[in-house]
Amino acid sequence: MSNEKKFEHVKIEKKEEGNYAVITINRPDKLNALQNQTLREIAEALETVEVDQSVRCVVLRGTKEYLKKPAFSAGADLSDRGSADLDPDNLRHQSHAMYRRHKYYNLIEAFPKPIIAAIDGYALGGGFELVLVCDISIASKRSTFGFPEIQRGIFPANGGTQRLIRNLGKMRVKRMMFFGEHYTAEQMFEWGVISFLVDNDKFEDFVHERASWLGNAPTNSLFLIKKSIDYGTQTPLNIGLQFEQMGFAINSRSKDVAEGVNAFLEKRIPKFQGK
Ligand code: COA
């Protein structure tokens, strides 16, 4: 991993013992609100660990050292006046501004290794949309979710209307986006947007335990499962099944498959190398 790259809005840390990296959004004075620069730095931080064989899972989170309230991210930075090169009165430029943001969300979603969204505190608007491009979401019970954009006259366009509908039914998504209310982590867990709901005091240990599990799991299988599920939501069944057949074939050559099967037959715990 390159240590030379300088980040202002995020921190990146490798957890050698669990084979994973933590990318922390670090804007505590603004509840980790997102500027273009923040999203770009998340994408660049991911790039630094993309080919690092010792990083087999990534945790994306808000800073633990919060100053005001704990937050994953309170969404788009409302105090950000946008880019100097984009004219606010030019509609094409406004569309281009969203294209820039979509680009970063898409890059995060397409990352080849598993990403856990670790949510402790607010996950609102663009912050919630970040959760939606991760693979697994772990939330502490004190976390709060929602799309408050409508209360400010804003359209939640960082992929929210498109990705949430793939997780929840239309009536629930419209309820959330039409009224802009906050929802508890319990509610989001019940609705299936959150993978794990954890007591506040168990949150850190739980995130470490799950990230370490994924960091020591068969990385090739995880990659193919991730892609198969993600493409499966966008393709007809016959194409998705064809992807499964080819994915199975590719995975069968990985050393971890031999290790997993041998370990079972030899009645020992497998040691997966991610190869
Ligand atoms: N953009 C920029 N700054 C933000 C922010 C955002 N999205 N969300 C919070 N902040 C800043 C606040 O301005 C405040 O800064 P200040 O202390 O310098 O005044 C600080 O973070 C703390 O927020 P505050 O509102 O005082 O905390 P709270 O606990 O009373 O409320 C929220 C927390 C998250 C409910 C509230 O800040 C909020 O509604 N934020 C906007 C969320 C939003 O609309 N997101 C979608 C944007 S499109």
mmCIF file of C-alpha atoms and ligand atoms in Angstrom:
data_model
loop_
_atom_site.group_PDB
_atom_site.id
_atom_site.type_symbol
_atom_site.label_atom_id
_atom_site.label_comp_id
_atom_site.label_asym_id
_atom_site.label_seq_id
_atom_site.Cartn_x
_atom_site.Cartn_y
_atom_site.Cartn_z
ATOM 1 C CA MET A 1 0.000 0.000 0.000
ATOM 2 C CA SER A 2 1.300 3.401 -0.961
ATOM 3 C CA ASN A 3 1.838 5.653 2.020
ATOM 4 C CA GLU A 4 2.790 8.552 -0.187
ATOM 5 C CA LYS A 5 -0.705 9.606 -1.173
ATOM 6 C CA LYS A 6 -1.944 12.436 1.016
ATOM 7 C CA PHE A 7 -5.563 12.492 2.040
ATOM 8 C CA GLU A 8 -7.359 15.400 3.693
ATOM 9 C CA HIS A 9 -10.886 14.050 4.102
ATOM 10 C CA VAL A 10 -10.186 10.367 4.748
ATOM 11 C CA LYS A 11 -7.734 8.240 6.698
ATOM 12 C CA ILE A 12 -6.569 4.829 5.641
ATOM 13 C CA GLU A 13 -5.210 2.204 7.981
ATOM 14 C CA LYS A 14 -4.208 -1.395 7.457
ATOM 15 C CA LYS A 15 -5.195 -4.023 10.032
ATOM 16 C CA GLU A 16 -2.490 -6.611 9.392
ATOM 17 C CA GLU A 17 -3.877 -9.091 11.921
ATOM 18 C CA GLY A 18 -7.186 -9.298 10.040
ATOM 19 C CA ASN A 19 -5.989 -8.775 6.449
ATOM 20 C CA TYR A 20 -8.257 -5.783 6.016
ATOM 21 C CA ALA A 21 -8.043 -2.014 5.608
ATOM 22 C CA VAL A 22 -10.156 0.684 7.202
ATOM 23 C CA ILE A 23 -11.070 3.817 5.252
ATOM 24 C CA THR A 24 -12.344 6.458 7.654
ATOM 25 C CA ILE A 25 -14.259 9.559 6.586
ATOM 26 C CA ASN A 26 -12.650 12.198 8.752
ATOM 27 C CA ARG A 27 -14.639 15.442 8.763
ATOM 28 C CA PRO A 28 -15.895 15.456 12.351
ATOM 29 C CA ASP A 29 -16.797 19.165 12.414
ATOM 30 C CA LYS A 30 -19.331 18.486 9.613
ATOM 31 C CA LEU A 31 -20.567 15.057 10.743
ATOM 32 C CA ASN A 32 -18.505 13.581 7.887
ATOM 33 C CA ALA A 33 -20.531 15.392 5.226
ATOM 34 C CA LEU A 34 -19.425 14.582 1.708
ATOM 35 C CA GLN A 35 -17.815 16.893 -0.793
ATOM 36 C CA ASN A 36 -16.631 15.738 -4.212
ATOM 37 C CA GLN A 37 -13.154 15.657 -2.737
ATOM 38 C CA THR A 38 -14.328 13.271 0.023
ATOM 39 C CA LEU A 39 -15.804 10.854 -2.500
ATOM 40 C CA ARG A 40 -12.738 11.145 -4.727
ATOM 41 C CA GLU A 41 -10.468 10.388 -1.777
ATOM 42 C CA ILE A 42 -12.545 7.326 -0.803
ATOM 43 C CA ALA A 43 -12.203 6.065 -4.385
ATOM 44 C CA GLU A 44 -8.456 6.823 -4.386
ATOM 45 C CA ALA A 45 -7.999 5.139 -1.011
ATOM 46 C CA LEU A 46 -9.673 2.042 -2.426
ATOM 47 C CA GLU A 47 -7.317 2.202 -5.391
ATOM 48 C CA THR A 48 -4.301 2.044 -3.045
ATOM 49 C CA VAL A 49 -5.492 -1.303 -1.640
ATOM 50 C CA GLU A 50 -6.961 -2.722 -4.838
ATOM 51 C CA VAL A 51 -3.952 -4.844 -5.778
ATOM 52 C CA ASP A 52 -2.492 -5.172 -2.281
ATOM 53 C CA GLN A 53 -2.692 -8.935 -1.677
ATOM 54 C CA SER A 54 -2.587 -8.460 2.076
ATOM 55 C CA VAL A 55 -5.847 -6.473 2.019
ATOM 56 C CA ARG A 56 -8.747 -8.836 1.403
ATOM 57 C CA CYS A 57 -11.595 -6.761 2.824
ATOM 58 C CA VAL A 58 -12.283 -3.049 3.399
ATOM 59 C CA VAL A 59 -14.226 -1.324 6.153
ATOM 60 C CA LEU A 60 -15.706 2.084 5.287
ATOM 61 C CA ARG A 61 -16.702 4.123 8.334
ATOM 62 C CA GLY A 62 -17.011 7.552 9.929
ATOM 63 C CA THR A 63 -14.368 8.767 12.325
ATOM 64 C CA LYS A 64 -14.349 7.280 15.816
ATOM 65 C CA GLU A 65 -12.957 10.594 17.101
ATOM 66 C CA TYR A 66 -16.177 12.520 16.647
ATOM 67 C CA LEU A 67 -16.388 16.082 17.973
ATOM 68 C CA LYS A 68 -20.134 16.750 17.910
ATOM 69 C CA LYS A 69 -22.232 13.634 17.221
ATOM 70 C CA PRO A 70 -21.233 10.178 16.008
ATOM 71 C CA ALA A 71 -21.812 9.871 12.267
ATOM 72 C CA PHE A 72 -21.125 7.609 9.347
ATOM 73 C CA SER A 73 -21.970 10.593 7.135
ATOM 74 C CA ALA A 74 -24.690 13.265 7.271
ATOM 75 C CA GLY A 75 -24.816 13.335 3.457
ATOM 76 C CA ALA A 76 -23.821 15.929 0.901
ATOM 77 C CA ASP A 77 -21.965 18.890 2.388
ATOM 78 C CA LEU A 78 -24.619 21.599 2.292
ATOM 79 C CA SER A 79 -22.011 24.300 2.871
ATOM 80 C CA ASP A 80 -20.104 23.291 -0.265
ATOM 81 C CA ARG A 81 -20.567 25.808 -3.061
ATOM 82 C CA GLY A 82 -19.593 23.354 -5.813
ATOM 83 C CA SER A 83 -16.766 23.429 -8.320
ATOM 84 C CA ALA A 84 -15.476 26.664 -9.739
ATOM 85 C CA ASP A 85 -15.397 25.104 -13.220
ATOM 86 C CA LEU A 86 -19.146 24.359 -13.183
ATOM 87 C CA ASP A 87 -21.652 27.134 -13.889
ATOM 88 C CA PRO A 88 -24.631 26.787 -11.486
ATOM 89 C CA ASP A 89 -26.936 28.292 -14.140
ATOM 90 C CA ASN A 90 -25.878 25.865 -16.865
ATOM 91 C CA LEU A 91 -28.118 22.766 -16.688
ATOM 92 C CA ARG A 92 -25.634 20.646 -18.580
ATOM 93 C CA HIS A 93 -23.020 21.564 -15.994
ATOM 94 C CA GLN A 94 -25.428 20.601 -13.192
ATOM 95 C CA SER A 95 -25.982 17.235 -14.819
ATOM 96 C CA HIS A 96 -22.217 16.887 -15.188
ATOM 97 C CA ALA A 97 -21.811 17.585 -11.459
ATOM 98 C CA MET A 98 -23.994 14.554 -10.712
ATOM 99 C CA TYR A 99 -22.086 12.491 -13.284
ATOM 100 C CA ARG A 100 -18.917 13.219 -11.273
ATOM 101 C CA ARG A 101 -20.565 12.036 -8.072
ATOM 102 C CA HIS A 102 -22.076 8.938 -9.684
ATOM 103 C CA LYS A 103 -18.634 8.049 -10.988
ATOM 104 C CA TYR A 104 -17.273 7.743 -7.435
ATOM 105 C CA TYR A 105 -20.264 5.806 -6.093
ATOM 106 C CA ASN A 106 -19.996 3.444 -9.075
ATOM 107 C CA LEU A 107 -16.280 2.918 -8.465
ATOM 108 C CA ILE A 108 -16.921 2.027 -4.836
ATOM 109 C CA GLU A 109 -19.696 -0.381 -5.810
ATOM 110 C CA ALA A 110 -17.500 -2.077 -8.434
ATOM 111 C CA PHE A 111 -14.530 -2.581 -6.084
ATOM 112 C CA PRO A 112 -13.512 -6.239 -6.410
ATOM 113 C CA LYS A 113 -13.103 -7.026 -2.705
ATOM 114 C CA PRO A 114 -15.835 -7.016 -0.049
ATOM 115 C CA ILE A 115 -16.605 -3.650 1.549
ATOM 116 C CA ILE A 116 -18.295 -3.403 4.927
ATOM 117 C CA ALA A 117 -20.136 -0.170 5.757
ATOM 118 C CA ALA A 118 -19.665 0.252 9.508
ATOM 119 C CA ILE A 119 -22.323 2.717 10.635
ATOM 120 C CA ASP A 120 -22.229 4.316 14.063
ATOM 121 C CA GLY A 121 -24.420 7.411 14.067
ATOM 122 C CA TYR A 122 -26.047 9.343 11.243
ATOM 123 C CA ALA A 123 -26.257 7.831 7.747
ATOM 124 C CA LEU A 124 -28.315 10.389 5.856
ATOM 125 C CA GLY A 125 -28.800 11.228 2.184
ATOM 126 C CA GLY A 126 -25.500 10.776 0.361
ATOM 127 C CA GLY A 127 -24.206 8.967 3.466
ATOM 128 C CA PHE A 128 -27.019 6.434 3.234
ATOM 129 C CA GLU A 129 -26.312 6.161 -0.503
ATOM 130 C CA LEU A 130 -22.712 5.225 0.376
ATOM 131 C CA VAL A 131 -24.035 2.360 2.504
ATOM 132 C CA LEU A 132 -26.007 1.156 -0.515
ATOM 133 C CA VAL A 133 -22.846 0.701 -2.629
ATOM 134 C CA CYS A 134 -21.182 -1.462 0.047
ATOM 135 C CA ASP A 135 -21.640 -5.229 0.362
ATOM 136 C CA ILE A 136 -22.389 -5.654 4.050
ATOM 137 C CA SER A 137 -23.738 -3.084 6.508
ATOM 138 C CA ILE A 138 -23.144 -3.231 10.242
ATOM 139 C CA ALA A 139 -25.005 -0.622 12.310
ATOM 140 C CA SER A 140 -24.869 0.248 15.991
ATOM 141 C CA LYS A 141 -28.278 0.588 17.628
ATOM 142 C CA ARG A 142 -27.823 4.332 18.105
ATOM 143 C CA SER A 143 -27.524 4.900 14.328
ATOM 144 C CA THR A 144 -30.069 6.938 12.377
ATOM 145 C CA PHE A 145 -30.953 6.665 8.700
ATOM 146 C CA GLY A 146 -32.961 8.687 6.232
ATOM 147 C CA PHE A 147 -33.232 10.791 3.106
ATOM 148 C CA PRO A 148 -33.825 14.341 4.423
ATOM 149 C CA GLU A 149 -33.224 15.950 1.001
ATOM 150 C CA ILE A 150 -36.912 16.657 0.372
ATOM 151 C CA GLN A 151 -36.977 18.871 3.473
ATOM 152 C CA ARG A 152 -34.386 21.065 1.767
ATOM 153 C CA GLY A 153 -35.965 20.878 -1.696
ATOM 154 C CA ILE A 154 -33.134 18.667 -2.989
ATOM 155 C CA PHE A 155 -33.442 15.572 -5.206
ATOM 156 C CA PRO A 156 -31.548 12.612 -3.620
ATOM 157 C CA ALA A 157 -29.628 11.788 -6.762
ATOM 158 C CA ASN A 158 -26.458 9.993 -5.633
ATOM 159 C CA GLY A 159 -28.038 6.763 -6.836
ATOM 160 C CA GLY A 160 -30.577 6.762 -3.989
ATOM 161 C CA THR A 161 -33.808 6.488 -5.946
ATOM 162 C CA GLN A 162 -32.321 3.732 -8.090
ATOM 163 C CA ARG A 163 -30.421 1.640 -5.565
ATOM 164 C CA LEU A 164 -32.822 1.744 -2.622
ATOM 165 C CA ILE A 165 -35.669 0.505 -4.804
ATOM 166 C CA ARG A 166 -33.543 -2.576 -5.509
ATOM 167 C CA ASN A 167 -33.422 -3.213 -1.741
ATOM 168 C CA LEU A 168 -36.890 -2.128 -0.623
ATOM 169 C CA GLY A 169 -40.360 -1.948 -2.128
ATOM 170 C CA LYS A 170 -41.661 1.179 -3.863
ATOM 171 C CA MET A 171 -44.046 2.174 -1.053
ATOM 172 C CA ARG A 172 -41.278 2.165 1.568
ATOM 173 C CA VAL A 173 -38.784 4.024 -0.640
ATOM 174 C CA LYS A 174 -41.335 6.709 -1.482
ATOM 175 C CA ARG A 175 -42.345 6.958 2.169
ATOM 176 C CA MET A 176 -38.714 7.614 3.077
ATOM 177 C CA MET A 177 -38.018 10.065 0.246
ATOM 178 C CA PHE A 178 -41.356 11.929 0.207
ATOM 179 C CA PHE A 179 -41.321 12.770 3.922
ATOM 180 C CA GLY A 180 -37.583 12.881 4.680
ATOM 181 C CA GLU A 181 -38.005 11.464 8.193
ATOM 182 C CA HIS A 182 -35.308 9.753 10.231
ATOM 183 C CA TYR A 183 -35.469 6.000 10.845
ATOM 184 C CA THR A 184 -33.904 3.929 13.598
ATOM 185 C CA ALA A 185 -31.298 1.264 12.926
ATOM 186 C CA GLU A 186 -33.821 -1.294 14.263
ATOM 187 C CA GLN A 187 -36.303 -0.248 11.563
ATOM 188 C CA MET A 188 -33.684 -0.453 8.807
ATOM 189 C CA PHE A 189 -32.599 -3.880 10.062
ATOM 190 C CA GLU A 190 -36.222 -5.058 10.028
ATOM 191 C CA TRP A 191 -36.604 -3.778 6.458
ATOM 192 C CA GLY A 192 -33.453 -5.608 5.393
ATOM 193 C CA VAL A 193 -31.225 -2.631 4.515
ATOM 194 C CA ILE A 194 -28.864 -3.440 7.390
ATOM 195 C CA SER A 195 -27.083 -6.794 7.525
ATOM 196 C CA PHE A 196 -26.163 -6.720 11.237
ATOM 197 C CA LEU A 197 -27.596 -4.672 14.097
ATOM 198 C CA VAL A 198 -25.254 -4.470 17.079
ATOM 199 C CA ASP A 199 -25.356 -3.068 20.623
ATOM 200 C CA ASN A 200 -23.423 0.219 20.840
ATOM 201 C CA ASP A 201 -20.767 -1.169 23.191
ATOM 202 C CA LYS A 202 -20.200 -4.265 21.022
ATOM 203 C CA PHE A 203 -19.940 -2.366 17.723
ATOM 204 C CA GLU A 204 -16.135 -2.031 17.394
ATOM 205 C CA ASP A 205 -15.409 -5.671 18.300
ATOM 206 C CA PHE A 206 -18.142 -6.917 15.993
ATOM 207 C CA VAL A 207 -16.860 -4.899 13.016
ATOM 208 C CA HIS A 208 -13.328 -6.214 13.637
ATOM 209 C CA GLU A 209 -14.557 -9.788 13.950
ATOM 210 C CA ARG A 210 -16.559 -9.697 10.686
ATOM 211 C CA ALA A 211 -13.850 -7.823 8.740
ATOM 212 C CA SER A 212 -11.226 -10.322 9.951
ATOM 213 C CA TRP A 213 -13.454 -13.194 8.906
ATOM 214 C CA LEU A 214 -13.764 -11.785 5.389
ATOM 215 C CA GLY A 215 -10.049 -10.892 5.395
ATOM 216 C CA ASN A 216 -9.221 -14.561 6.014
ATOM 217 C CA ALA A 217 -11.893 -16.017 3.741
ATOM 218 C CA PRO A 218 -11.324 -17.363 0.189
ATOM 219 C CA THR A 219 -10.944 -14.047 -1.663
ATOM 220 C CA ASN A 220 -11.546 -15.467 -5.153
ATOM 221 C CA SER A 221 -14.844 -17.034 -4.118
ATOM 222 C CA LEU A 222 -15.907 -13.797 -2.422
ATOM 223 C CA PHE A 223 -15.071 -11.826 -5.582
ATOM 224 C CA LEU A 224 -17.135 -14.137 -7.779
ATOM 225 C CA ILE A 225 -20.049 -14.291 -5.330
ATOM 226 C CA LYS A 226 -20.061 -10.491 -5.098
ATOM 227 C CA LYS A 227 -20.065 -10.003 -8.873
ATOM 228 C CA SER A 228 -22.601 -12.760 -9.443
ATOM 229 C CA ILE A 229 -25.052 -11.205 -6.963
ATOM 230 C CA ASP A 230 -24.467 -7.633 -8.171
ATOM 231 C CA TYR A 231 -24.869 -8.488 -11.862
ATOM 232 C CA GLY A 232 -27.720 -10.829 -10.988
ATOM 233 C CA THR A 233 -29.854 -7.842 -9.968
ATOM 234 C CA GLN A 234 -29.356 -6.304 -13.423
ATOM 235 C CA THR A 235 -29.545 -9.241 -15.833
ATOM 236 C CA PRO A 236 -32.122 -11.794 -17.024
ATOM 237 C CA LEU A 237 -31.956 -15.106 -15.133
ATOM 238 C CA ASN A 238 -30.421 -17.102 -18.011
ATOM 239 C CA ILE A 239 -27.480 -14.691 -18.293
ATOM 240 C CA GLY A 240 -27.035 -14.635 -14.514
ATOM 241 C CA LEU A 241 -26.960 -18.440 -14.449
ATOM 242 C CA GLN A 242 -24.405 -18.481 -17.276
ATOM 243 C CA PHE A 243 -22.254 -16.107 -15.194
ATOM 244 C CA GLU A 244 -22.568 -18.573 -12.292
ATOM 245 C CA GLN A 245 -21.408 -21.470 -14.481
ATOM 246 C CA MET A 246 -18.331 -19.576 -15.684
ATOM 247 C CA GLY A 247 -17.647 -18.196 -12.207
ATOM 248 C CA PHE A 248 -17.724 -21.719 -10.794
ATOM 249 C CA ALA A 249 -15.231 -22.831 -13.431
ATOM 250 C CA ILE A 250 -12.852 -19.934 -12.736
ATOM 251 C CA ASN A 251 -13.080 -20.453 -8.992
ATOM 252 C CA SER A 252 -12.382 -24.183 -9.264
ATOM 253 C CA ARG A 253 -8.721 -23.404 -10.137
ATOM 254 C CA SER A 254 -8.147 -21.359 -6.991
ATOM 255 C CA LYS A 255 -5.828 -22.815 -4.340
ATOM 256 C CA ASP A 256 -8.353 -21.966 -1.642
ATOM 257 C CA VAL A 257 -10.880 -24.445 -3.045
ATOM 258 C CA ALA A 258 -8.338 -27.271 -2.671
ATOM 259 C CA GLU A 259 -7.500 -26.022 0.820
ATOM 260 C CA GLY A 260 -11.167 -25.799 1.869
ATOM 261 C CA VAL A 261 -12.041 -29.289 0.662
ATOM 262 C CA ASN A 262 -8.823 -30.890 1.988
ATOM 263 C CA ALA A 263 -9.302 -29.237 5.378
ATOM 264 C CA PHE A 264 -12.805 -30.649 5.598
ATOM 265 C CA LEU A 265 -11.630 -34.163 4.720
ATOM 266 C CA GLU A 266 -8.682 -33.924 7.124
ATOM 267 C CA LYS A 267 -10.961 -32.541 9.870
ATOM 268 C CA ARG A 268 -8.968 -29.358 10.375
ATOM 269 C CA ILE A 269 -9.657 -25.641 10.108
ATOM 270 C CA PRO A 270 -8.841 -24.349 6.609
ATOM 271 C CA LYS A 271 -6.177 -21.709 6.134
ATOM 272 C CA PHE A 272 -7.201 -19.658 3.132
ATOM 273 C CA GLN A 273 -4.508 -17.620 1.387
ATOM 274 C CA GLY A 274 -6.789 -15.621 -0.884
ATOM 275 C CA LYS A 275 -5.225 -17.325 -3.903
HETATM 276 N N1 COA B 1 -23.473 19.453 5.401
HETATM 277 C C1 COA B 1 -22.707 20.372 6.015
HETATM 278 N N2 COA B 1 -22.633 20.490 7.363
HETATM 279 C C2 COA B 1 -23.362 19.628 8.103
HETATM 280 C C3 COA B 1 -24.183 18.653 7.510
HETATM 281 C C4 COA B 1 -24.232 18.588 6.083
HETATM 282 N N3 COA B 1 -24.957 17.669 5.442
HETATM 283 N N4 COA B 1 -24.799 17.957 8.491
HETATM 284 C C5 COA B 1 -24.372 18.482 9.645
HETATM 285 N N5 COA B 1 -23.509 19.486 9.412
HETATM 286 C C6 COA B 1 -22.821 20.323 10.404
HETATM 287 C C7 COA B 1 -23.778 21.347 10.996
HETATM 288 O O1 COA B 1 -23.855 22.505 10.172
HETATM 289 C C8 COA B 1 -23.136 21.636 12.329
HETATM 290 O O2 COA B 1 -22.049 22.517 12.157
HETATM 291 P P1 COA B 1 -21.836 23.733 13.227
HETATM 292 O O3 COA B 1 -21.676 23.029 14.557
HETATM 293 O O4 COA B 1 -20.555 24.349 12.739
HETATM 294 O O5 COA B 1 -23.017 24.585 13.163
HETATM 295 C C9 COA B 1 -22.537 20.275 12.719
HETATM 296 O O6 COA B 1 -22.441 19.507 11.510
HETATM 297 C C10 COA B 1 -23.431 19.502 13.682
HETATM 298 O O7 COA B 1 -24.722 19.461 13.159
HETATM 299 P P2 COA B 1 -26.004 19.931 14.001
HETATM 300 O O8 COA B 1 -27.109 20.214 13.041
HETATM 301 O O9 COA B 1 -25.659 21.023 14.949
HETATM 302 O O10 COA B 1 -26.271 18.599 14.849
HETATM 303 P P3 COA B 1 -27.652 17.978 15.304
HETATM 304 O O11 COA B 1 -27.312 16.805 16.132
HETATM 305 O O12 COA B 1 -28.558 19.001 15.876
HETATM 306 O O13 COA B 1 -28.338 17.444 13.928
HETATM 307 C C11 COA B 1 -28.380 16.324 11.816
HETATM 308 C C12 COA B 1 -27.679 16.473 13.177
HETATM 309 C C13 COA B 1 -27.573 15.331 11.009
HETATM 310 C C14 COA B 1 -29.802 15.801 12.028
HETATM 311 C C15 COA B 1 -28.438 17.703 11.127
HETATM 312 O O14 COA B 1 -27.150 18.285 11.157
HETATM 313 C C16 COA B 1 -28.885 17.663 9.702
HETATM 314 O O15 COA B 1 -30.068 17.551 9.450
HETATM 315 N N6 COA B 1 -27.935 17.737 8.741
HETATM 316 C C17 COA B 1 -28.233 17.787 7.339
HETATM 317 C C18 COA B 1 -28.521 16.412 6.818
HETATM 318 C C19 COA B 1 -28.960 16.470 5.368
HETATM 319 O O16 COA B 1 -29.854 17.198 4.984
HETATM 320 N N7 COA B 1 -28.325 15.642 4.512
HETATM 321 C C20 COA B 1 -28.633 15.579 3.126
HETATM 322 C C21 COA B 1 -27.949 16.640 2.397
HETATM 323 S S1 COA B 1 -28.424 16.669 0.676
#
